[in-house]
Amino acid sequence: MQTKVKWIRGGRIITATEDFQGEILVGNGQILAIGSDLQALGLVGRSSGALGDVEEIDARGLYVFPGGVDPHTHLDLPFMGTSSSDDFETGTIAALSGGTTSIIDFAIQTQGHSLGEALNQWHEKALGKATIDYAFHMAITDLNEKTQAEIPGLVQGGITSLKCFMAYKGALMIDDGQLFKLMLQAKQLGALVTLHCENAELIEVLVQKYLSEGKTAPVYHELSHTAIGEGEATHRAIALSRVAGHPAYVVHLTCDEALHAVKDSLTRHQHPVYSETCPQYLLLDRKLYEKPGFEGAKWVMSPPLRTERDQEALWAGLRDGFIQTIATDHCPFNYSGQKDRGMDSFAKIPNGAPGIENRLNLLFTYGVLKNRISLNRFVQLTSTNPAKIFGMYPKKGTLAPGSDADIVLFDPTRLSTISVAHSKHRCDYSAFEGFKTQGEAVSVLVRGEWAMKDRKILATRGVGQYIPRQRFNAHQQWVR
Ligand code: URP
Ligand code: ZN
Ligand code: ZN
C-alpha cells in the first residue's frame, strides 16, 4: 500500500559532506527532494497538487541523519556449541531502536558443506523476521575447488564481500595459501575480502599453556589473544593483499599494533586497506577481565578488549582516516546459560558480546560531543563509508534524491543511561551497562515507512528486505 508523501521540515540535515537546516520530501520509499526550502521551489505547499495528501513531520531541534549501516553483525549464529541469542527479529529491532536501518550479517559456511547451503540458511533465518534491510557477507571456512566454483555465482547474486578467519583454528580458520587464492579470485570477480586478523597458532599454544597451568579464568582469554598476535596477522593479511594487488578490509581492529600495519600499507606502500573498529574497542578496556569471579566472561570476544592507550590510537585512526567504519560485531550470548559454558575453562566461553543497539548513541556521546570526531565524520563512519565500501551506495548511506528514504531523526539533547533493563536486544546483560549517553534516535523511517516513531517501534517482523550489493571496484575513489 502506498503511503502519503512525507515532508520532513525544520531539522538539521547532516550527511557525510553536508550540514544545513533543511527539508526532505519522501515518497515511494525514496527521497524525492532535499533542500533548504522546498516550498520556495514549488515542490510542496499548502495544496500539494500532484503529490496528493502530505504528512508533515516536525523535525525542529532534531538532527536528520541517513540511516545507520552496521557492516558486521552475527544474528542467529551457531558458534562454539550454542547460538547467538538474537535472531533476525530481536536483533534488527534492537538495531532499529539505535538508528541502524541496514546490517550486513555473516553467512558462515560449515566446513564440509557448500556456500550455497550457508546462503540458503541465512536467507531462511532473515526472511519474514528482519525489521530493517539486510545483506550478507559470505564467510569461507573451507576453501576447495568446489567452494571456489561457487563464488562467481555468489558475487553475481550480490554477495560481493568474502570473509576469512585467521583465528578459530580447527573451526572457521583457513590457512594463508587459501586466503591468498581467495584474494586472487576476489580480484578477478570484483569482490572484497574481509579478514579477522589474529595469529591462530600463537593463540592455540598460549591457550593450552594456560589451561595446563590450571589458569581457567576469563582473563586468560585476553592473555592468549595478544595485541602482538593481532598486529602480526594484520601485517600478514596485508602482505598477501599487496602481493595479490587487491585491497582488503580488516574487521574489528582493536589495537595500535594492528593499526600500525594498516597505516604502513596506506602511507609507505600506497596499498589500499580498509579497516573497521567497534565501540567496545574504543570505550572498554582489558581491566574488565579482572573483575572478580566469572564476570569478565561478559566481554570475552575475539580479539579481546585492549588498553586505554590502544583506545586513544583508535580514536586518532578514525579522525585521521586510517579507520573508515564503525561496526558492532554484535554477537550476543547470555551470561547465564551460554557464557557459563566456560565456567571451568575460558576456552569454552562463547566469543562475542551485544552492541547492535548502542553504536550511534555511544559514538555521538563519546566521539562527537567529546570533539574527537566531527558530525560529518560520524555519518561517514556509521553509514556512508560502510555503504560505499560494501556496494550499497547511494541506495543506502546518504540523503539524496533517489536514495532509499532510510532516515533517522536524532535528538542531540536526549539523556540516557545504557542498561539491560531497557535494552531491546535478547541478551541478559549489556556490555555498556551504566554508560551515560547524550543523543538518541527518536524516530526512524525505513524506505519511507515509519519504523520507529517517538521511540515506539512500529516496524513489523518481515518488512526488512534483502539488499543485493554492487561489485567491489578497486579503482573507485578511496573512501577515507
Ligand atoms: O568474539 C567475536 N568477535 N565473536 C564473533 C565472531 C567474530 O570473530 O567476529
Ligand atoms: Zn571476528
Ligand atoms: Zn564478527
PDB file of N, CA, C and O in Angstrom, residues 292-353:
ATOM      1  N   PRO A 292      36.082  -9.603  39.651  1.00  0.00           N
ATOM      2  CA  PRO A 292      36.068 -10.827  40.453  1.00  0.00           C
ATOM      3  C   PRO A 292      35.162 -11.909  39.859  1.00  0.00           C
ATOM      4  O   PRO A 292      34.195 -11.587  39.157  1.00  0.00           O
ATOM      5  N   GLY A 293      35.490 -13.138  40.156  1.00  0.00           N
ATOM      6  CA  GLY A 293      34.655 -14.270  39.732  1.00  0.00           C
ATOM      7  C   GLY A 293      34.687 -14.444  38.224  1.00  0.00           C
ATOM      8  O   GLY A 293      35.720 -14.262  37.586  1.00  0.00           O
ATOM      9  N   PHE A 294      33.532 -14.733  37.684  1.00  0.00           N
ATOM     10  CA  PHE A 294      33.442 -15.094  36.261  1.00  0.00           C
ATOM     11  C   PHE A 294      32.940 -13.920  35.412  1.00  0.00           C
ATOM     12  O   PHE A 294      32.768 -14.051  34.211  1.00  0.00           O
ATOM     13  N   GLU A 295      32.727 -12.753  36.031  1.00  0.00           N
ATOM     14  CA  GLU A 295      32.037 -11.669  35.313  1.00  0.00           C
ATOM     15  C   GLU A 295      32.742 -11.237  34.033  1.00  0.00           C
ATOM     16  O   GLU A 295      32.118 -10.821  33.054  1.00  0.00           O
ATOM     17  N   GLY A 296      34.083 -11.340  34.023  1.00  0.00           N
ATOM     18  CA  GLY A 296      34.842 -10.963  32.832  1.00  0.00           C
ATOM     19  C   GLY A 296      34.376 -11.694  31.568  1.00  0.00           C
ATOM     20  O   GLY A 296      34.613 -11.228  30.443  1.00  0.00           O
ATOM     21  N   ALA A 297      33.686 -12.817  31.744  1.00  0.00           N
ATOM     22  CA  ALA A 297      33.195 -13.596  30.586  1.00  0.00           C
ATOM     23  C   ALA A 297      32.276 -12.764  29.694  1.00  0.00           C
ATOM     24  O   ALA A 297      32.159 -13.017  28.494  1.00  0.00           O
ATOM     25  N   LYS A 298      31.619 -11.758  30.299  1.00  0.00           N
ATOM     26  CA  LYS A 298      30.695 -10.928  29.506  1.00  0.00           C
ATOM     27  C   LYS A 298      31.414 -10.259  28.333  1.00  0.00           C
ATOM     28  O   LYS A 298      30.809  -9.934  27.331  1.00  0.00           O
ATOM     29  N   TRP A 299      32.712 -10.008  28.507  1.00  0.00           N
ATOM     30  CA  TRP A 299      33.472  -9.299  27.463  1.00  0.00           C
ATOM     31  C   TRP A 299      34.450 -10.226  26.739  1.00  0.00           C
ATOM     32  O   TRP A 299      35.356  -9.742  26.051  1.00  0.00           O
ATOM     33  N   VAL A 300      34.260 -11.526  26.905  1.00  0.00           N
ATOM     34  CA  VAL A 300      35.119 -12.447  26.150  1.00  0.00           C
ATOM     35  C   VAL A 300      34.675 -12.400  24.694  1.00  0.00           C
ATOM     36  O   VAL A 300      33.555 -12.799  24.343  1.00  0.00           O
ATOM     37  N   MET A 301      35.530 -11.837  23.887  1.00  0.00           N
ATOM     38  CA  MET A 301      35.291 -11.700  22.450  1.00  0.00           C
ATOM     39  C   MET A 301      36.652 -11.778  21.778  1.00  0.00           C
ATOM     40  O   MET A 301      37.689 -11.663  22.447  1.00  0.00           O
ATOM     41  N   SER A 302      36.663 -11.990  20.480  1.00  0.00           N
ATOM     42  CA  SER A 302      37.941 -12.080  19.766  1.00  0.00           C
ATOM     43  C   SER A 302      37.951 -11.113  18.599  1.00  0.00           C
ATOM     44  O   SER A 302      37.012 -11.132  17.800  1.00  0.00           O
ATOM     45  N   PRO A 303      38.998 -10.275  18.517  1.00  0.00           N
ATOM     46  CA  PRO A 303      40.032 -10.069  19.524  1.00  0.00           C
ATOM     47  C   PRO A 303      39.419  -9.475  20.790  1.00  0.00           C
ATOM     48  O   PRO A 303      38.307  -8.938  20.747  1.00  0.00           O
ATOM     49  N   PRO A 304      40.160  -9.534  21.904  1.00  0.00           N
ATOM     50  CA  PRO A 304      39.610  -9.041  23.164  1.00  0.00           C
ATOM     51  C   PRO A 304      39.775  -7.527  23.322  1.00  0.00           C
ATOM     52  O   PRO A 304      40.414  -6.879  22.496  1.00  0.00           O
ATOM     53  N   LEU A 305      39.221  -7.004  24.419  1.00  0.00           N
ATOM     54  CA  LEU A 305      39.414  -5.593  24.752  1.00  0.00           C
ATOM     55  C   LEU A 305      40.891  -5.354  25.028  1.00  0.00           C
ATOM     56  O   LEU A 305      41.582  -6.242  25.517  1.00  0.00           O
ATOM     57  N   ARG A 306      41.355  -4.153  24.737  1.00  0.00           N
ATOM     58  CA  ARG A 306      42.786  -3.836  24.900  1.00  0.00           C
ATOM     59  C   ARG A 306      42.980  -2.778  25.981  1.00  0.00           C
ATOM     60  O   ARG A 306      42.209  -2.705  26.922  1.00  0.00           O
ATOM     61  N   THR A 307      43.960  -1.901  25.787  1.00  0.00           N
ATOM     62  CA  THR A 307      44.314  -0.928  26.826  1.00  0.00           C
ATOM     63  C   THR A 307      43.777   0.460  26.466  1.00  0.00           C
ATOM     64  O   THR A 307      43.375   0.711  25.321  1.00  0.00           O
ATOM     65  N   GLU A 308      43.850   1.356  27.438  1.00  0.00           N
ATOM     66  CA  GLU A 308      43.413   2.734  27.163  1.00  0.00           C
ATOM     67  C   GLU A 308      44.301   3.386  26.098  1.00  0.00           C
ATOM     68  O   GLU A 308      43.852   4.210  25.310  1.00  0.00           O
ATOM     69  N   ARG A 309      45.541   2.996  26.077  1.00  0.00           N
ATOM     70  CA  ARG A 309      46.463   3.530  25.063  1.00  0.00           C
ATOM     71  C   ARG A 309      46.006   3.118  23.652  1.00  0.00           C
ATOM     72  O   ARG A 309      46.041   3.902  22.701  1.00  0.00           O
ATOM     73  N   ASP A 310      45.561   1.874  23.543  1.00  0.00           N
ATOM     74  CA  ASP A 310      45.032   1.417  22.252  1.00  0.00           C
ATOM     75  C   ASP A 310      43.789   2.209  21.865  1.00  0.00           C
ATOM     76  O   ASP A 310      43.607   2.569  20.702  1.00  0.00           O
ATOM     77  N   GLN A 311      42.937   2.477  22.859  1.00  0.00           N
ATOM     78  CA  GLN A 311      41.719   3.257  22.558  1.00  0.00           C
ATOM     79  C   GLN A 311      42.091   4.610  21.951  1.00  0.00           C
ATOM     80  O   GLN A 311      41.484   5.029  20.963  1.00  0.00           O
ATOM     81  N   GLU A 312      43.064   5.259  22.543  1.00  0.00           N
ATOM     82  CA  GLU A 312      43.457   6.579  22.027  1.00  0.00           C
ATOM     83  C   GLU A 312      43.986   6.465  20.598  1.00  0.00           C
ATOM     84  O   GLU A 312      43.708   7.309  19.743  1.00  0.00           O
ATOM     85  N   ALA A 313      44.745   5.399  20.338  1.00  0.00           N
ATOM     86  CA  ALA A 313      45.262   5.187  18.974  1.00  0.00           C
ATOM     87  C   ALA A 313      44.107   4.989  17.987  1.00  0.00           C
ATOM     88  O   ALA A 313      44.134   5.505  16.858  1.00  0.00           O
ATOM     89  N   LEU A 314      43.076   4.264  18.417  1.00  0.00           N
ATOM     90  CA  LEU A 314      41.931   4.024  17.522  1.00  0.00           C
ATOM     91  C   LEU A 314      41.174   5.325  17.236  1.00  0.00           C
ATOM     92  O   LEU A 314      40.783   5.592  16.092  1.00  0.00           O
ATOM     93  N   TRP A 315      40.953   6.129  18.284  1.00  0.00           N
ATOM     94  CA  TRP A 315      40.261   7.418  18.055  1.00  0.00           C
ATOM     95  C   TRP A 315      41.049   8.260  17.047  1.00  0.00           C
ATOM     96  O   TRP A 315      40.474   8.871  16.139  1.00  0.00           O
ATOM     97  N   ALA A 316      42.362   8.274  17.205  1.00  0.00           N
ATOM     98  CA  ALA A 316      43.181   9.056  16.262  1.00  0.00           C
ATOM     99  C   ALA A 316      43.077   8.463  14.860  1.00  0.00           C
ATOM    100  O   ALA A 316      43.004   9.182  13.858  1.00  0.00           O
ATOM    101  N   GLY A 317      43.052   7.128  14.779  1.00  0.00           N
ATOM    102  CA  GLY A 317      42.924   6.456  13.478  1.00  0.00           C
ATOM    103  C   GLY A 317      41.611   6.799  12.790  1.00  0.00           C
ATOM    104  O   GLY A 317      41.552   6.965  11.565  1.00  0.00           O
ATOM    105  N   LEU A 318      40.550   6.923  13.557  1.00  0.00           N
ATOM    106  CA  LEU A 318      39.242   7.293  12.992  1.00  0.00           C
ATOM    107  C   LEU A 318      39.279   8.725  12.468  1.00  0.00           C
ATOM    108  O   LEU A 318      38.789   9.028  11.382  1.00  0.00           O
ATOM    109  N   ARG A 319      39.870   9.580  13.300  1.00  0.00           N
ATOM    110  CA  ARG A 319      39.921  11.008  12.944  1.00  0.00           C
ATOM    111  C   ARG A 319      40.761  11.213  11.684  1.00  0.00           C
ATOM    112  O   ARG A 319      40.392  11.960  10.786  1.00  0.00           O
ATOM    113  N   ASP A 320      41.871  10.483  11.594  1.00  0.00           N
ATOM    114  CA  ASP A 320      42.821  10.736  10.507  1.00  0.00           C
ATOM    115  C   ASP A 320      42.540   9.936   9.234  1.00  0.00           C
ATOM    116  O   ASP A 320      43.309  10.004   8.273  1.00  0.00           O
ATOM    117  N   GLY A 321      41.494   9.147   9.236  1.00  0.00           N
ATOM    118  CA  GLY A 321      41.111   8.450   8.005  1.00  0.00           C
ATOM    119  C   GLY A 321      41.786   7.105   7.801  1.00  0.00           C
ATOM    120  O   GLY A 321      41.686   6.513   6.724  1.00  0.00           O
ATOM    121  N   PHE A 322      42.458   6.573   8.824  1.00  0.00           N
ATOM    122  CA  PHE A 322      43.064   5.237   8.682  1.00  0.00           C
ATOM    123  C   PHE A 322      42.042   4.129   8.969  1.00  0.00           C
ATOM    124  O   PHE A 322      42.199   3.005   8.531  1.00  0.00           O
ATOM    125  N   ILE A 323      41.034   4.468   9.764  1.00  0.00           N
ATOM    126  CA  ILE A 323      39.934   3.519  10.024  1.00  0.00           C
ATOM    127  C   ILE A 323      38.689   4.165   9.416  1.00  0.00           C
ATOM    128  O   ILE A 323      38.399   5.332   9.690  1.00  0.00           O
ATOM    129  N   GLN A 324      37.965   3.402   8.603  1.00  0.00           N
ATOM    130  CA  GLN A 324      36.882   4.016   7.821  1.00  0.00           C
ATOM    131  C   GLN A 324      35.478   3.707   8.331  1.00  0.00           C
ATOM    132  O   GLN A 324      34.525   4.377   7.941  1.00  0.00           O
ATOM    133  N   THR A 325      35.329   2.644   9.128  1.00  0.00           N
ATOM    134  CA  THR A 325      33.967   2.272   9.536  1.00  0.00           C
ATOM    135  C   THR A 325      33.901   1.892  11.017  1.00  0.00           C
ATOM    136  O   THR A 325      34.884   1.444  11.598  1.00  0.00           O
ATOM    137  N   ILE A 326      32.708   2.062  11.569  1.00  0.00           N
ATOM    138  CA  ILE A 326      32.425   1.573  12.921  1.00  0.00           C
ATOM    139  C   ILE A 326      31.284   0.569  12.810  1.00  0.00           C
ATOM    140  O   ILE A 326      30.183   0.912  12.357  1.00  0.00           O
ATOM    141  N   ALA A 327      31.588  -0.653  13.205  1.00  0.00           N
ATOM    142  CA  ALA A 327      30.570  -1.712  13.215  1.00  0.00           C
ATOM    143  C   ALA A 327      30.362  -2.115  14.666  1.00  0.00           C
ATOM    144  O   ALA A 327      31.008  -1.575  15.571  1.00  0.00           O
ATOM    145  N   THR A 328      29.462  -3.082  14.891  1.00  0.00           N
ATOM    146  CA  THR A 328      29.293  -3.529  16.288  1.00  0.00           C
ATOM    147  C   THR A 328      29.881  -4.910  16.544  1.00  0.00           C
ATOM    148  O   THR A 328      30.178  -5.245  17.678  1.00  0.00           O
ATOM    149  N   ASP A 329      29.992  -5.754  15.506  1.00  0.00           N
ATOM    150  CA  ASP A 329      30.319  -7.169  15.722  1.00  0.00           C
ATOM    151  C   ASP A 329      29.361  -7.761  16.764  1.00  0.00           C
ATOM    152  O   ASP A 329      29.771  -8.546  17.623  1.00  0.00           O
ATOM    153  N   HIS A 330      28.111  -7.329  16.664  1.00  0.00           N
ATOM    154  CA  HIS A 330      27.087  -7.811  17.617  1.00  0.00           C
ATOM    155  C   HIS A 330      27.008  -9.335  17.567  1.00  0.00           C
ATOM    156  O   HIS A 330      26.657  -9.911  16.542  1.00  0.00           O
ATOM    157  N   CYS A 331      27.356  -9.975  18.654  1.00  0.00           N
ATOM    158  CA  CYS A 331      27.327 -11.437  18.710  1.00  0.00           C
ATOM    159  C   CYS A 331      27.023 -11.809  20.167  1.00  0.00           C
ATOM    160  O   CYS A 331      27.914 -12.162  20.944  1.00  0.00           O
ATOM    161  N   PRO A 332      25.740 -11.678  20.553  1.00  0.00           N
ATOM    162  CA  PRO A 332      25.387 -11.790  21.969  1.00  0.00           C
ATOM    163  C   PRO A 332      25.218 -13.236  22.425  1.00  0.00           C
ATOM    164  O   PRO A 332      24.711 -14.087  21.690  1.00  0.00           O
ATOM    165  N   PHE A 333      25.655 -13.492  23.651  1.00  0.00           N
ATOM    166  CA  PHE A 333      25.378 -14.768  24.318  1.00  0.00           C
ATOM    167  C   PHE A 333      24.969 -14.424  25.740  1.00  0.00           C
ATOM    168  O   PHE A 333      25.622 -13.586  26.388  1.00  0.00           O
ATOM    169  N   ASN A 334      23.941 -15.060  26.233  1.00  0.00           N
ATOM    170  CA  ASN A 334      23.507 -14.793  27.603  1.00  0.00           C
ATOM    171  C   ASN A 334      24.605 -15.175  28.584  1.00  0.00           C
ATOM    172  O   ASN A 334      25.291 -16.185  28.402  1.00  0.00           O
ATOM    173  N   TYR A 335      24.720 -14.343  29.628  1.00  0.00           N
ATOM    174  CA  TYR A 335      25.704 -14.642  30.681  1.00  0.00           C
ATOM    175  C   TYR A 335      25.301 -15.938  31.375  1.00  0.00           C
ATOM    176  O   TYR A 335      26.119 -16.823  31.617  1.00  0.00           O
ATOM    177  N   SER A 336      24.021 -16.034  31.630  1.00  0.00           N
ATOM    178  CA  SER A 336      23.522 -17.227  32.305  1.00  0.00           C
ATOM    179  C   SER A 336      22.997 -18.211  31.257  1.00  0.00           C
ATOM    180  O   SER A 336      22.076 -17.899  30.518  1.00  0.00           O
ATOM    181  N   GLY A 337      23.622 -19.369  31.164  1.00  0.00           N
ATOM    182  CA  GLY A 337      23.149 -20.397  30.237  1.00  0.00           C
ATOM    183  C   GLY A 337      23.981 -20.496  28.969  1.00  0.00           C
ATOM    184  O   GLY A 337      23.910 -21.492  28.249  1.00  0.00           O
ATOM    185  N   GLN A 338      24.772 -19.461  28.661  1.00  0.00           N
ATOM    186  CA  GLN A 338      25.629 -19.550  27.468  1.00  0.00           C
ATOM    187  C   GLN A 338      27.092 -19.238  27.821  1.00  0.00           C
ATOM    188  O   GLN A 338      27.960 -20.091  27.695  1.00  0.00           O
ATOM    189  N   LYS A 339      27.348 -18.026  28.317  1.00  0.00           N
ATOM    190  CA  LYS A 339      28.727 -17.691  28.705  1.00  0.00           C
ATOM    191  C   LYS A 339      29.228 -18.682  29.763  1.00  0.00           C
ATOM    192  O   LYS A 339      30.406 -19.062  29.775  1.00  0.00           O
ATOM    193  N   ASP A 340      28.320 -19.131  30.627  1.00  0.00           N
ATOM    194  CA  ASP A 340      28.767 -20.004  31.726  1.00  0.00           C
ATOM    195  C   ASP A 340      29.128 -21.426  31.276  1.00  0.00           C
ATOM    196  O   ASP A 340      29.560 -22.245  32.086  1.00  0.00           O
ATOM    197  N   ARG A 341      29.026 -21.691  30.006  1.00  0.00           N
ATOM    198  CA  ARG A 341      29.577 -22.958  29.480  1.00  0.00           C
ATOM    199  C   ARG A 341      31.085 -23.006  29.709  1.00  0.00           C
ATOM    200  O   ARG A 341      31.691 -24.072  29.672  1.00  0.00           O
ATOM    201  N   GLY A 342      31.662 -21.807  29.907  1.00  0.00           N
ATOM    202  CA  GLY A 342      33.118 -21.735  30.059  1.00  0.00           C
ATOM    203  C   GLY A 342      33.546 -21.487  31.498  1.00  0.00           C
ATOM    204  O   GLY A 342      34.664 -21.041  31.741  1.00  0.00           O
ATOM    205  N   MET A 343      32.692 -21.803  32.431  1.00  0.00           N
ATOM    206  CA  MET A 343      32.985 -21.617  33.859  1.00  0.00           C
ATOM    207  C   MET A 343      34.301 -22.320  34.259  1.00  0.00           C
ATOM    208  O   MET A 343      35.086 -21.775  35.025  1.00  0.00           O
ATOM    209  N   ASP A 344      34.533 -23.511  33.699  1.00  0.00           N
ATOM    210  CA  ASP A 344      35.748 -24.239  34.103  1.00  0.00           C
ATOM    211  C   ASP A 344      36.889 -24.073  33.106  1.00  0.00           C
ATOM    212  O   ASP A 344      37.978 -24.596  33.302  1.00  0.00           O
ATOM    213  N   SER A 345      36.652 -23.347  32.003  1.00  0.00           N
ATOM    214  CA  SER A 345      37.715 -23.100  31.024  1.00  0.00           C
ATOM    215  C   SER A 345      37.361 -21.904  30.152  1.00  0.00           C
ATOM    216  O   SER A 345      36.344 -21.922  29.443  1.00  0.00           O
ATOM    217  N   PHE A 346      38.204 -20.887  30.187  1.00  0.00           N
ATOM    218  CA  PHE A 346      37.952 -19.684  29.377  1.00  0.00           C
ATOM    219  C   PHE A 346      37.816 -20.031  27.899  1.00  0.00           C
ATOM    220  O   PHE A 346      37.165 -19.332  27.143  1.00  0.00           O
ATOM    221  N   ALA A 347      38.439 -21.156  27.480  1.00  0.00           N
ATOM    222  CA  ALA A 347      38.423 -21.517  26.061  1.00  0.00           C
ATOM    223  C   ALA A 347      37.046 -22.000  25.604  1.00  0.00           C
ATOM    224  O   ALA A 347      36.799 -22.151  24.406  1.00  0.00           O
ATOM    225  N   LYS A 348      36.140 -22.240  26.559  1.00  0.00           N
ATOM    226  CA  LYS A 348      34.790 -22.687  26.176  1.00  0.00           C
ATOM    227  C   LYS A 348      33.760 -21.554  26.271  1.00  0.00           C
ATOM    228  O   LYS A 348      32.575 -21.761  26.035  1.00  0.00           O
ATOM    229  N   ILE A 349      34.204 -20.364  26.646  1.00  0.00           N
ATOM    230  CA  ILE A 349      33.251 -19.233  26.730  1.00  0.00           C
ATOM    231  C   ILE A 349      32.917 -18.789  25.308  1.00  0.00           C
ATOM    232  O   ILE A 349      33.830 -18.429  24.547  1.00  0.00           O
ATOM    233  N   PRO A 350      31.641 -18.815  24.914  1.00  0.00           N
ATOM    234  CA  PRO A 350      31.329 -18.363  23.550  1.00  0.00           C
ATOM    235  C   PRO A 350      31.825 -16.929  23.337  1.00  0.00           C
ATOM    236  O   PRO A 350      31.576 -16.063  24.168  1.00  0.00           O
ATOM    237  N   ASN A 351      32.518 -16.729  22.247  1.00  0.00           N
ATOM    238  CA  ASN A 351      33.141 -15.422  21.967  1.00  0.00           C
ATOM    239  C   ASN A 351      32.122 -14.462  21.375  1.00  0.00           C
ATOM    240  O   ASN A 351      31.524 -14.747  20.337  1.00  0.00           O
ATOM    241  N   GLY A 352      31.986 -13.305  22.000  1.00  0.00           N
ATOM    242  CA  GLY A 352      31.107 -12.285  21.429  1.00  0.00           C
ATOM    243  C   GLY A 352      30.349 -11.549  22.508  1.00  0.00           C
ATOM    244  O   GLY A 352      30.257 -12.010  23.647  1.00  0.00           O
ATOM    245  N   ALA A 353      29.802 -10.383  22.135  1.00  0.00           N
ATOM    246  CA  ALA A 353      29.044  -9.564  23.087  1.00  0.00           C
ATOM    247  C   ALA A 353      27.991  -8.761  22.325  1.00  0.00           C
ATOM    248  O   ALA A 353      28.118  -8.550  21.109  1.00  0.00           O
TER     249      ALA A 353
END
